[in-house]
PDB file of C-alpha atoms in Angstrom:
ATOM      1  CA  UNK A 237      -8.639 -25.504 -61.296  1.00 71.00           C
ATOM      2  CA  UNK A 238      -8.552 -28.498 -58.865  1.00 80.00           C
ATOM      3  CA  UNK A 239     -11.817 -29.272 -56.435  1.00 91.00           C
ATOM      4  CA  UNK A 240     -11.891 -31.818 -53.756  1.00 95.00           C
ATOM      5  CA  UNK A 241     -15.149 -32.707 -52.831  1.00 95.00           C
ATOM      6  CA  UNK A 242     -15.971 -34.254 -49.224  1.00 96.00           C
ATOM      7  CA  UNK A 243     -20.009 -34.950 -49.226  1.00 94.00           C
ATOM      8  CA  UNK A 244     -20.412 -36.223 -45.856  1.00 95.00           C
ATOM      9  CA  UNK A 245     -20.589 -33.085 -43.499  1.00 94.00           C
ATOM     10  CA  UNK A 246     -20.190 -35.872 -40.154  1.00 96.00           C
ATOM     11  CA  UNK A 247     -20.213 -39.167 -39.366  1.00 96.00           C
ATOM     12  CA  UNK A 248     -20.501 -41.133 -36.761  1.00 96.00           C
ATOM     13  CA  UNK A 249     -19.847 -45.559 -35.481  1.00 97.00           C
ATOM     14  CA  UNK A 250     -19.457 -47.251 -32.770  1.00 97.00           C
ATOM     15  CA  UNK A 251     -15.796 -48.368 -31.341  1.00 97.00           C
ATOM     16  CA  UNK A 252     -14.752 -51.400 -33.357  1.00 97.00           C
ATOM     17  CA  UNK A 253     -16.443 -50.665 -36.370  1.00 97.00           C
ATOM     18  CA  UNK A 254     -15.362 -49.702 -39.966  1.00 97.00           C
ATOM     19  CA  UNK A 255     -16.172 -46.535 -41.672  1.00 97.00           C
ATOM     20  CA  UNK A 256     -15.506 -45.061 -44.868  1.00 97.00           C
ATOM     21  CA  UNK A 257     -14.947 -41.494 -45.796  1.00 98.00           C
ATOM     22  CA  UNK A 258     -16.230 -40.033 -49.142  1.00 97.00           C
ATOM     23  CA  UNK A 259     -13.900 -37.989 -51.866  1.00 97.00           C
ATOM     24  CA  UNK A 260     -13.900 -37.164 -55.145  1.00 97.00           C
ATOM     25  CA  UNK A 261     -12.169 -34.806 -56.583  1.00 96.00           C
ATOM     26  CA  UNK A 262     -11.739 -32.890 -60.142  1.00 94.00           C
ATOM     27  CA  UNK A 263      -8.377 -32.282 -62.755  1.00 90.00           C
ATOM     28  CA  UNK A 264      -7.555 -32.491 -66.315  1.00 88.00           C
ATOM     29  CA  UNK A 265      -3.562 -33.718 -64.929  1.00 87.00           C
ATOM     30  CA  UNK A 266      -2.537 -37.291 -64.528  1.00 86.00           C
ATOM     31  CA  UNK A 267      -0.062 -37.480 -62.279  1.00 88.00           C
ATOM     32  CA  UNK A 268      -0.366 -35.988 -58.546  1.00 91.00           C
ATOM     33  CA  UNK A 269      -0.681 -37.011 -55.276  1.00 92.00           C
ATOM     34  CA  UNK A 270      -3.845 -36.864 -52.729  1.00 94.00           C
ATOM     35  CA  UNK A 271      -4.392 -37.710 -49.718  1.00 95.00           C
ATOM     36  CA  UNK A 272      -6.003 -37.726 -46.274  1.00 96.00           C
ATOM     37  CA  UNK A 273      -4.909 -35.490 -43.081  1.00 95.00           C
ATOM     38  CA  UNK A 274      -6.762 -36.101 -39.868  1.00 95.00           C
ATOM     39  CA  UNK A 275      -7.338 -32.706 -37.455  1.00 92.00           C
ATOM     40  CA  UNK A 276      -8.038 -33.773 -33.728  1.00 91.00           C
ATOM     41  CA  UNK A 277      -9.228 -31.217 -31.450  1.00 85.00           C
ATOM     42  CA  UNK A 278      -5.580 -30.278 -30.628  1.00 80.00           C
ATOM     43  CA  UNK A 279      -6.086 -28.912 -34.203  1.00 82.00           C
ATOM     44  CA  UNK A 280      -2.901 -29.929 -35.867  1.00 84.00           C
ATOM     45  CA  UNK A 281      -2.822 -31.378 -38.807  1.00 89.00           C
ATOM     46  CA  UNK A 282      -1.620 -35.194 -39.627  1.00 91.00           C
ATOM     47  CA  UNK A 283      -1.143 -37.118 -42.863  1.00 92.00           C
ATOM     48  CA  UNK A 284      -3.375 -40.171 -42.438  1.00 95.00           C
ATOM     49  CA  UNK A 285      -2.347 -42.020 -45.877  1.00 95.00           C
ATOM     50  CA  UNK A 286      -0.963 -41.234 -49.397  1.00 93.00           C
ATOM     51  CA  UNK A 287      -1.531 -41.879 -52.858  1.00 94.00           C
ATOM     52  CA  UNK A 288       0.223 -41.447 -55.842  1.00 91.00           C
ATOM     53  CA  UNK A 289      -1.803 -41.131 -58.958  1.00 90.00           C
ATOM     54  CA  UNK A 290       0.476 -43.236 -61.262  1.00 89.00           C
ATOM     55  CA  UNK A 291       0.204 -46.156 -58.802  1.00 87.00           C
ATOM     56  CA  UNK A 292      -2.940 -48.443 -59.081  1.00 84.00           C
ATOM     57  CA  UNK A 293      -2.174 -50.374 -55.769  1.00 90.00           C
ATOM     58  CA  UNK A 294      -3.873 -48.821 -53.228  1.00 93.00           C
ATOM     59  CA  UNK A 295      -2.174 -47.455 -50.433  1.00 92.00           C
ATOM     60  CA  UNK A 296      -2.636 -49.059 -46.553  1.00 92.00           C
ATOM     61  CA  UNK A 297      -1.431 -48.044 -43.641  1.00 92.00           C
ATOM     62  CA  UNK A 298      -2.205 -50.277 -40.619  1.00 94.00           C
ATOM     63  CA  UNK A 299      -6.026 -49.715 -39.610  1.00 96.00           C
ATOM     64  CA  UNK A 300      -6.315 -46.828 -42.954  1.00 97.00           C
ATOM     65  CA  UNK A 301      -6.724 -47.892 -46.353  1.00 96.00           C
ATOM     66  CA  UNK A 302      -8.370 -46.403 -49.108  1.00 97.00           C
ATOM     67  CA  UNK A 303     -10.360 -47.382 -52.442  1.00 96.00           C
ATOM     68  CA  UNK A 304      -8.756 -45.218 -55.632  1.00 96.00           C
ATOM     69  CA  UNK A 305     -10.749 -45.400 -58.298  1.00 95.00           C
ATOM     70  CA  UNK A 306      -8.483 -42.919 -60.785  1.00 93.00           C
ATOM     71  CA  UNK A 307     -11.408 -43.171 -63.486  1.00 93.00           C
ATOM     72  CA  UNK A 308     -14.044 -41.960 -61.531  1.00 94.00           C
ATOM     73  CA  UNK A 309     -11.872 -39.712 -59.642  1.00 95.00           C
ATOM     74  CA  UNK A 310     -12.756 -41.127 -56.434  1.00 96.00           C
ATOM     75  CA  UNK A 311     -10.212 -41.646 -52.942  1.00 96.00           C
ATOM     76  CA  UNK A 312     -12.217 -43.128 -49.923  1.00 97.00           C
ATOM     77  CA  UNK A 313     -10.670 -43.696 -46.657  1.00 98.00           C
ATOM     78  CA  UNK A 314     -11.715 -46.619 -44.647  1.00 98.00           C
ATOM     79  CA  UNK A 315     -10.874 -46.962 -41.244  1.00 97.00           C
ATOM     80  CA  UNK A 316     -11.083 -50.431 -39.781  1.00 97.00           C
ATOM     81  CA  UNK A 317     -11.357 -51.533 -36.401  1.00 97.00           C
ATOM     82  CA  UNK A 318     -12.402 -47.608 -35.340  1.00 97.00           C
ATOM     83  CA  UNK A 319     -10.844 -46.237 -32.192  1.00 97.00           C
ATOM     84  CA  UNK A 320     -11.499 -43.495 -29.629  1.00 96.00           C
ATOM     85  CA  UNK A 321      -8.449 -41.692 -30.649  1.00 95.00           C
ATOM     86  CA  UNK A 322      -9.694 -41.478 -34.071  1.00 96.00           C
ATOM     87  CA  UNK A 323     -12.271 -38.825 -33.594  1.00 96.00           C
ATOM     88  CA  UNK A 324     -10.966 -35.668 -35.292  1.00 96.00           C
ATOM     89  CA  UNK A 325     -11.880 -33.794 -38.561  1.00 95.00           C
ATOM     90  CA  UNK A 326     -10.747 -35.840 -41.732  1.00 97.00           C
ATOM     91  CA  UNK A 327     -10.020 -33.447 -44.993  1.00 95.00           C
ATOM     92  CA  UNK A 328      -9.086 -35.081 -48.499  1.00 96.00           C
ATOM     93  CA  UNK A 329      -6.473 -33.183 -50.100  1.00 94.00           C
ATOM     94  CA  UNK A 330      -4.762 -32.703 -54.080  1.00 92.00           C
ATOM     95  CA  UNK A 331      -1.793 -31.820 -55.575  1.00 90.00           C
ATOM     96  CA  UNK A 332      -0.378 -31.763 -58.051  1.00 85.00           C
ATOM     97  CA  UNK A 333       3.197 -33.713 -59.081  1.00 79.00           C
ATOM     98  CA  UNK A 334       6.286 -31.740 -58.011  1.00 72.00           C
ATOM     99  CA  UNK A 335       3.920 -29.144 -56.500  1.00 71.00           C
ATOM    100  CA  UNK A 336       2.850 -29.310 -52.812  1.00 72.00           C
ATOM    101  CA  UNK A 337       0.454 -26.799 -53.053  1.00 83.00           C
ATOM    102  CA  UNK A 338      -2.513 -28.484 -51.440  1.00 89.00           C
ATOM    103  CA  UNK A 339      -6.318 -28.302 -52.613  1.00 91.00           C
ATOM    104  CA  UNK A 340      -8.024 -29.320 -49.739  1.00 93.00           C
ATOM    105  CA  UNK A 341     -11.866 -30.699 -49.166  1.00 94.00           C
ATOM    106  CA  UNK A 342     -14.054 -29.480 -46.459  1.00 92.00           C
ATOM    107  CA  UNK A 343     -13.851 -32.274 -44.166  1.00 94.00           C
ATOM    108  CA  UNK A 344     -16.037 -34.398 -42.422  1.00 96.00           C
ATOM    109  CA  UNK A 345     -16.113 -34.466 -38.596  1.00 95.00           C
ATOM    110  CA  UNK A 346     -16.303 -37.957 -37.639  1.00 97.00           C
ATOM    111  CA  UNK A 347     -17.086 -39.431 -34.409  1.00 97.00           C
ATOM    112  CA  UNK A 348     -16.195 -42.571 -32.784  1.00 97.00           C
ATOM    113  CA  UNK A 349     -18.972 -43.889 -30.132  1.00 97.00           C
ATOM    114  CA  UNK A 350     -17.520 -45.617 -27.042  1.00 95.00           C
TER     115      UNK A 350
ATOM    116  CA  UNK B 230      14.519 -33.389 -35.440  1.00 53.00           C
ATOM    117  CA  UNK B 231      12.126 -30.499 -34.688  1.00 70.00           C
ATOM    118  CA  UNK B 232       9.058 -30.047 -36.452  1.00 89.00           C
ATOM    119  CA  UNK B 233       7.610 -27.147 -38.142  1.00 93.00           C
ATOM    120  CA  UNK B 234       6.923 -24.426 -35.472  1.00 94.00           C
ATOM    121  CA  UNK B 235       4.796 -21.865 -35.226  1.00 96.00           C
ATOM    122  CA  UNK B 236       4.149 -18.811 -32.677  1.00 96.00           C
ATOM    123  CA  UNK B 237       2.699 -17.271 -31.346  1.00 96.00           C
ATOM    124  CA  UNK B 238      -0.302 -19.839 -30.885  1.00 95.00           C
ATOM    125  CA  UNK B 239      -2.896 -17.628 -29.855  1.00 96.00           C
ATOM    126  CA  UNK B 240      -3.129 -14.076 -30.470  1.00 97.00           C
ATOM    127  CA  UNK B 241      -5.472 -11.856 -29.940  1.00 98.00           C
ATOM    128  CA  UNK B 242      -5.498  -8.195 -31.866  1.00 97.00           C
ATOM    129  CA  UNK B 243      -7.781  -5.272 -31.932  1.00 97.00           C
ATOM    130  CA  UNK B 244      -9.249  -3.907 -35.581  1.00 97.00           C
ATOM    131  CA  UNK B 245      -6.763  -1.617 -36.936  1.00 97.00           C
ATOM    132  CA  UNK B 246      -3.673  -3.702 -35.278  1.00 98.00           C
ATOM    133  CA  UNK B 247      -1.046  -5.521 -37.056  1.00 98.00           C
ATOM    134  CA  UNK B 248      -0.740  -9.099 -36.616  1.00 98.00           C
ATOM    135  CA  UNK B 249       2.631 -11.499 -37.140  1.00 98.00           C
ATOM    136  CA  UNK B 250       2.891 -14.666 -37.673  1.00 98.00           C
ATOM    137  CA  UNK B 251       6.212 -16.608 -37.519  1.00 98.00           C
ATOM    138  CA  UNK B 252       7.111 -20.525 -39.129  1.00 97.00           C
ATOM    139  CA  UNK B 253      10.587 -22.197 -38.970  1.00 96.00           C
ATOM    140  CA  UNK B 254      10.165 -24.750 -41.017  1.00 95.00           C
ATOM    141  CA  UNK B 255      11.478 -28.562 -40.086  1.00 92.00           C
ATOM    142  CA  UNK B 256      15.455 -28.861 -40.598  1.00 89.00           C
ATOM    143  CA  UNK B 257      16.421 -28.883 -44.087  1.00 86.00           C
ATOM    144  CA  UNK B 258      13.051 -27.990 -45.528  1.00 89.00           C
ATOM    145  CA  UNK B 259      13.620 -24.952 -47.852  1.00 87.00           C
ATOM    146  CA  UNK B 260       9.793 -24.489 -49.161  1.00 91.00           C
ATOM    147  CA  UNK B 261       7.343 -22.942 -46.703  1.00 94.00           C
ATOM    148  CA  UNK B 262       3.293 -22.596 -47.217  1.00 95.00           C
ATOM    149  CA  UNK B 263       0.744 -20.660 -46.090  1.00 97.00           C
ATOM    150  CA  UNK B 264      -3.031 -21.804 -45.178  1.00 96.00           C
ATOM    151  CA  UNK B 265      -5.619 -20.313 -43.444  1.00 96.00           C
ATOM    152  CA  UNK B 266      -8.566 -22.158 -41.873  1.00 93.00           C
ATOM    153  CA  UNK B 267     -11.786 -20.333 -41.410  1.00 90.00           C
ATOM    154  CA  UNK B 268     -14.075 -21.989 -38.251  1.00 82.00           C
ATOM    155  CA  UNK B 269     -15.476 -25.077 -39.734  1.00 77.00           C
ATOM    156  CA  UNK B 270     -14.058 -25.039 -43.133  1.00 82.00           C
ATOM    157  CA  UNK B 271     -11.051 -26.894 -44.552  1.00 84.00           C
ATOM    158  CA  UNK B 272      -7.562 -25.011 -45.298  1.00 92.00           C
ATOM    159  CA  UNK B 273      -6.802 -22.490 -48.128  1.00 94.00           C
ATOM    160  CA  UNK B 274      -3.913 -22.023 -49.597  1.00 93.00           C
ATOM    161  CA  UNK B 275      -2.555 -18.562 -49.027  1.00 96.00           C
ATOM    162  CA  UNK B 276       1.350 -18.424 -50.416  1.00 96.00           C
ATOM    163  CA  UNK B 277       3.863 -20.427 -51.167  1.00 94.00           C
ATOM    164  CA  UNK B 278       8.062 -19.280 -50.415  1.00 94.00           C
ATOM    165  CA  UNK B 279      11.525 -20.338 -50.910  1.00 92.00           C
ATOM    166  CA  UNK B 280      14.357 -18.626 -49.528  1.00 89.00           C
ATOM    167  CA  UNK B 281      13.928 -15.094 -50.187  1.00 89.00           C
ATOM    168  CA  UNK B 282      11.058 -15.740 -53.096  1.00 93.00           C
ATOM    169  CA  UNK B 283       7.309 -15.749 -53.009  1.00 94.00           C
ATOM    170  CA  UNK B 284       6.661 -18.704 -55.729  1.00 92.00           C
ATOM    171  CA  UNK B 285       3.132 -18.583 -55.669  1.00 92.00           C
ATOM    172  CA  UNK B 286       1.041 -15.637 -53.936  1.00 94.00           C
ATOM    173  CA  UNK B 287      -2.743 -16.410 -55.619  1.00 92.00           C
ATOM    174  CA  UNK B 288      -4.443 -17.050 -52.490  1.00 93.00           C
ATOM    175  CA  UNK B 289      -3.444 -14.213 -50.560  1.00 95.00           C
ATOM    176  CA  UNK B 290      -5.827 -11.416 -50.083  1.00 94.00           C
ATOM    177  CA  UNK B 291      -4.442  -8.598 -52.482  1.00 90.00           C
ATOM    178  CA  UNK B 292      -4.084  -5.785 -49.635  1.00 94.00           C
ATOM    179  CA  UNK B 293      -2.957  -5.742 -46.127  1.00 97.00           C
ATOM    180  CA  UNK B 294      -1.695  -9.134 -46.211  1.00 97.00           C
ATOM    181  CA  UNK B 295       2.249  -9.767 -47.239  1.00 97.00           C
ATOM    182  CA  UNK B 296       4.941 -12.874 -46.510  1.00 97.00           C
ATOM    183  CA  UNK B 297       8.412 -13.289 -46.517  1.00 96.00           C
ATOM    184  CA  UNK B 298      10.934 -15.678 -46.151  1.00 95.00           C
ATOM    185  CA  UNK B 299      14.390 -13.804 -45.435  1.00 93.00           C
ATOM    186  CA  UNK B 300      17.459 -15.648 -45.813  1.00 90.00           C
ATOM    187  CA  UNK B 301      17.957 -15.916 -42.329  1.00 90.00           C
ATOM    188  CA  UNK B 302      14.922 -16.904 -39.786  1.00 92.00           C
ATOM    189  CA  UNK B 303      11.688 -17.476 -39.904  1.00 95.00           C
ATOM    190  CA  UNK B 304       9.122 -17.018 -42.215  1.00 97.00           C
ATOM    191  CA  UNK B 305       7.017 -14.111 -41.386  1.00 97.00           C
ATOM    192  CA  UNK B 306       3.251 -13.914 -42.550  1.00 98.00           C
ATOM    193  CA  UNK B 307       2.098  -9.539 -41.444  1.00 98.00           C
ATOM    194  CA  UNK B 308      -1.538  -8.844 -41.211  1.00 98.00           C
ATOM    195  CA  UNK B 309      -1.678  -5.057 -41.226  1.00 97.00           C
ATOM    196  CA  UNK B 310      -4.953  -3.356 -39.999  1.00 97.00           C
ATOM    197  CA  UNK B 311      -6.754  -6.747 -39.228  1.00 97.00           C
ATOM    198  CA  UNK B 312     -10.858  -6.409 -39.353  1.00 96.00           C
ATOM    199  CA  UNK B 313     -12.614  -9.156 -37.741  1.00 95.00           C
ATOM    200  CA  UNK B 314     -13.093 -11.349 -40.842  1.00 94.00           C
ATOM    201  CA  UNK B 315      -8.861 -12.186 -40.352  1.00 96.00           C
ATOM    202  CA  UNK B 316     -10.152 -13.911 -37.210  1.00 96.00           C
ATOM    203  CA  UNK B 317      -8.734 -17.655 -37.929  1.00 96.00           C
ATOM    204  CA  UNK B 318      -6.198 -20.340 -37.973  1.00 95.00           C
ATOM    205  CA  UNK B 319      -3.147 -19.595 -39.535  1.00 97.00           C
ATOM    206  CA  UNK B 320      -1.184 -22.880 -40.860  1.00 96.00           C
ATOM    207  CA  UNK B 321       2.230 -22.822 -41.671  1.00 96.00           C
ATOM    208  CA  UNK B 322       3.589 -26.377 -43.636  1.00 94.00           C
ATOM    209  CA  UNK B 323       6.966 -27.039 -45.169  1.00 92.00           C
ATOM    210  CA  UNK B 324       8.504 -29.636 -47.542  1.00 88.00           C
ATOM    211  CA  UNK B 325      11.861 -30.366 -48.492  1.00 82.00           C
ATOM    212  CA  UNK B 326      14.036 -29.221 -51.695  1.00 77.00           C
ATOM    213  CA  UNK B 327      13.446 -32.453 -53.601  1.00 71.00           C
ATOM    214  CA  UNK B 328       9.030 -32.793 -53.721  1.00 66.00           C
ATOM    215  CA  UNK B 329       7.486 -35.717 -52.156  1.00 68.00           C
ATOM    216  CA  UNK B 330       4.190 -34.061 -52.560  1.00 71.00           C
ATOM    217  CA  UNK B 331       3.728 -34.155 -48.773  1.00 80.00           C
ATOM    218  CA  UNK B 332       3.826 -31.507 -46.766  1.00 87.00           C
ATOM    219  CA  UNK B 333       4.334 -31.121 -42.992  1.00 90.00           C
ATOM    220  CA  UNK B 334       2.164 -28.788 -40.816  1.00 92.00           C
ATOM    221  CA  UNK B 335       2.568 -26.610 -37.925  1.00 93.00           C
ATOM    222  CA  UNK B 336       0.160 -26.714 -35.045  1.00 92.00           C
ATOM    223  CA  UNK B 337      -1.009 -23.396 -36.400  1.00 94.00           C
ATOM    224  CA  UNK B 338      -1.262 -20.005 -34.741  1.00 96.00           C
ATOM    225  CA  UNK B 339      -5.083 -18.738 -34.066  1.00 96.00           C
ATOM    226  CA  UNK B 340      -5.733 -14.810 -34.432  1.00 97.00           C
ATOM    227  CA  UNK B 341      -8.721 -13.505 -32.793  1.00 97.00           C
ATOM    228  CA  UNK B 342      -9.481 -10.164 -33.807  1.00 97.00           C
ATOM    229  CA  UNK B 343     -11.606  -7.848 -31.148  1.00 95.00           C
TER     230      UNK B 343
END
C-alpha cells in the first residue's frame, strides 16, 4: 500500500519569503503521479503543481516549484515570494499511473505573516 | 464549463437519519470519487464509479454506507442511520475517460450529525 508522509504539522513566514513543504512518500511502482493541492479556508480543494514520476525535470508553476528526488522518494513544495492568499492547508498526494485514486498526506497548515 | 458540484453544502442530520449526498461531475468527466475528510486530517478515499459501476469500493465503511452512479444524474453517496462519528466533509472529484492522473474536486458537502 501507498503512504504519503507530511512531517511538518504547521508552518509559518513572513510575506515575501520562501518556504518549503516536506513529503515523502512510499511504493514499490515506478510510474505515477503526485502532487500538491492547497485547501484555503473556503475548504475546496486546488491542485497547486504536478509531477509525473517518469519525468526527472521538475515541475514549476509560477511562484510553486518543487524538489523530486524519485530515489529517496521525496516531493517538496517551495513557494517563493509567499503571499497572503497563500495561507491554506497544503496536502501531498499519490497515485498511481492510469489510476486517480488519490493517497493523500495529512497536510500542513501553513501561515503567511503580513 | 461548470465544475464539479456538490449539494447540499451543509447538512445537518440527527443519529438514526439518512443522509444524501449528490456530485455532477464536470462536463464530459465519466469517473467520479469519493473522499471524506475528518476535522484536521487529510482526505480518504471512499469509492471510486463509472457510469453505473462501483470500480473500487475499499474505503467505504462496509455497512450503512452505499454509492451509485445511475446512468442518468448525479452521483449519489446515502448515509443510512448516521451516528455522530459520520460528522465530516464529504468530497466529491471527477476525471475524464482518458487518465491524466488529476482529479478535480468539489467544494465538498459538510454533514453534521446531532
Amino acid at each position: 500500500a501507498q503512504t504519503v508522509t507530511q512531517s511538518q504539522p504547521e508552518m509559518s513566514v513572513q510575506e515575501a519569503e520562501t518556504v518549503t513543504l516536506s513529503c515523502t512518500y512510499d511504493t514499490s511502482e515506478s510510474n505515477y503521479y503526485l502532487f500538491w493541492y492547497k485547501q484555503p479556508p473556503s475548504r475546496q480543494m486546488i491542485l497547486v503543481i504536478r509531477q509525473e514520476a517518469y519525468k526527472q525535470q521538475n515541475a514549476t508553476e509560477n511562484r510553486f516549484s518543487v524538489n523530486f528526488q524519485k530515489a529517496a522518494k521525496s516531493f517538496s513544495l517551495k513557494i517563493s515570494d509567499s503571499q497572503l492568499g497563500d495561507t491554506a492547508m497544503y496536502f501531498c498526494a499519490f497515485t498511481n499511473f492510469g489510476n486517480e485514486k488519490l493517497t493523500f498526506g495529512t497536510g500542513t497548515r501553513l501561515t503567511i505573516i503580513p | 464549463n461548470a465544475g464539479v458540484m456538490q449539494n447540499p453544502r451543509h447538512l445537518v442530520r440527527r443519529r438514526g437519519q439518512e443522509a444524501r449526498l449528490r456530485c455532477s461531475p464536470m462536463k464530459g468527466h465519466s469517473h467520479v470519487y469519493w473522499y471524506r475528510q475528518l476535522p484536521e486530517e487529510g482526505l480518504k478515499f471512499m469509492v471510486y464509479l463509472q457510469k453505473e459501476n462501483i470500480i473500487d469500493e475499499s474505503g467505504m465503511p462496509k455497512e450503512r454506507f452505499s454509492a451509485e452512479f445511475p446512468k442518468e444524474g448525479p452521483s449519489i453517496l446515502r448515509i443510512q442511520q448516521v451516528v455522530r462519528g459520520d460528522s465530516a466533509a464529504y468530497f466529491c472529484a471527477s476525471s475524464p475517460p482518458r487518465t491524466t492522473g488529476e482529479l478535480f474536486f468539489g467544494e465538498g458537502s459538510r454533514l453534521t450529525v446531532l
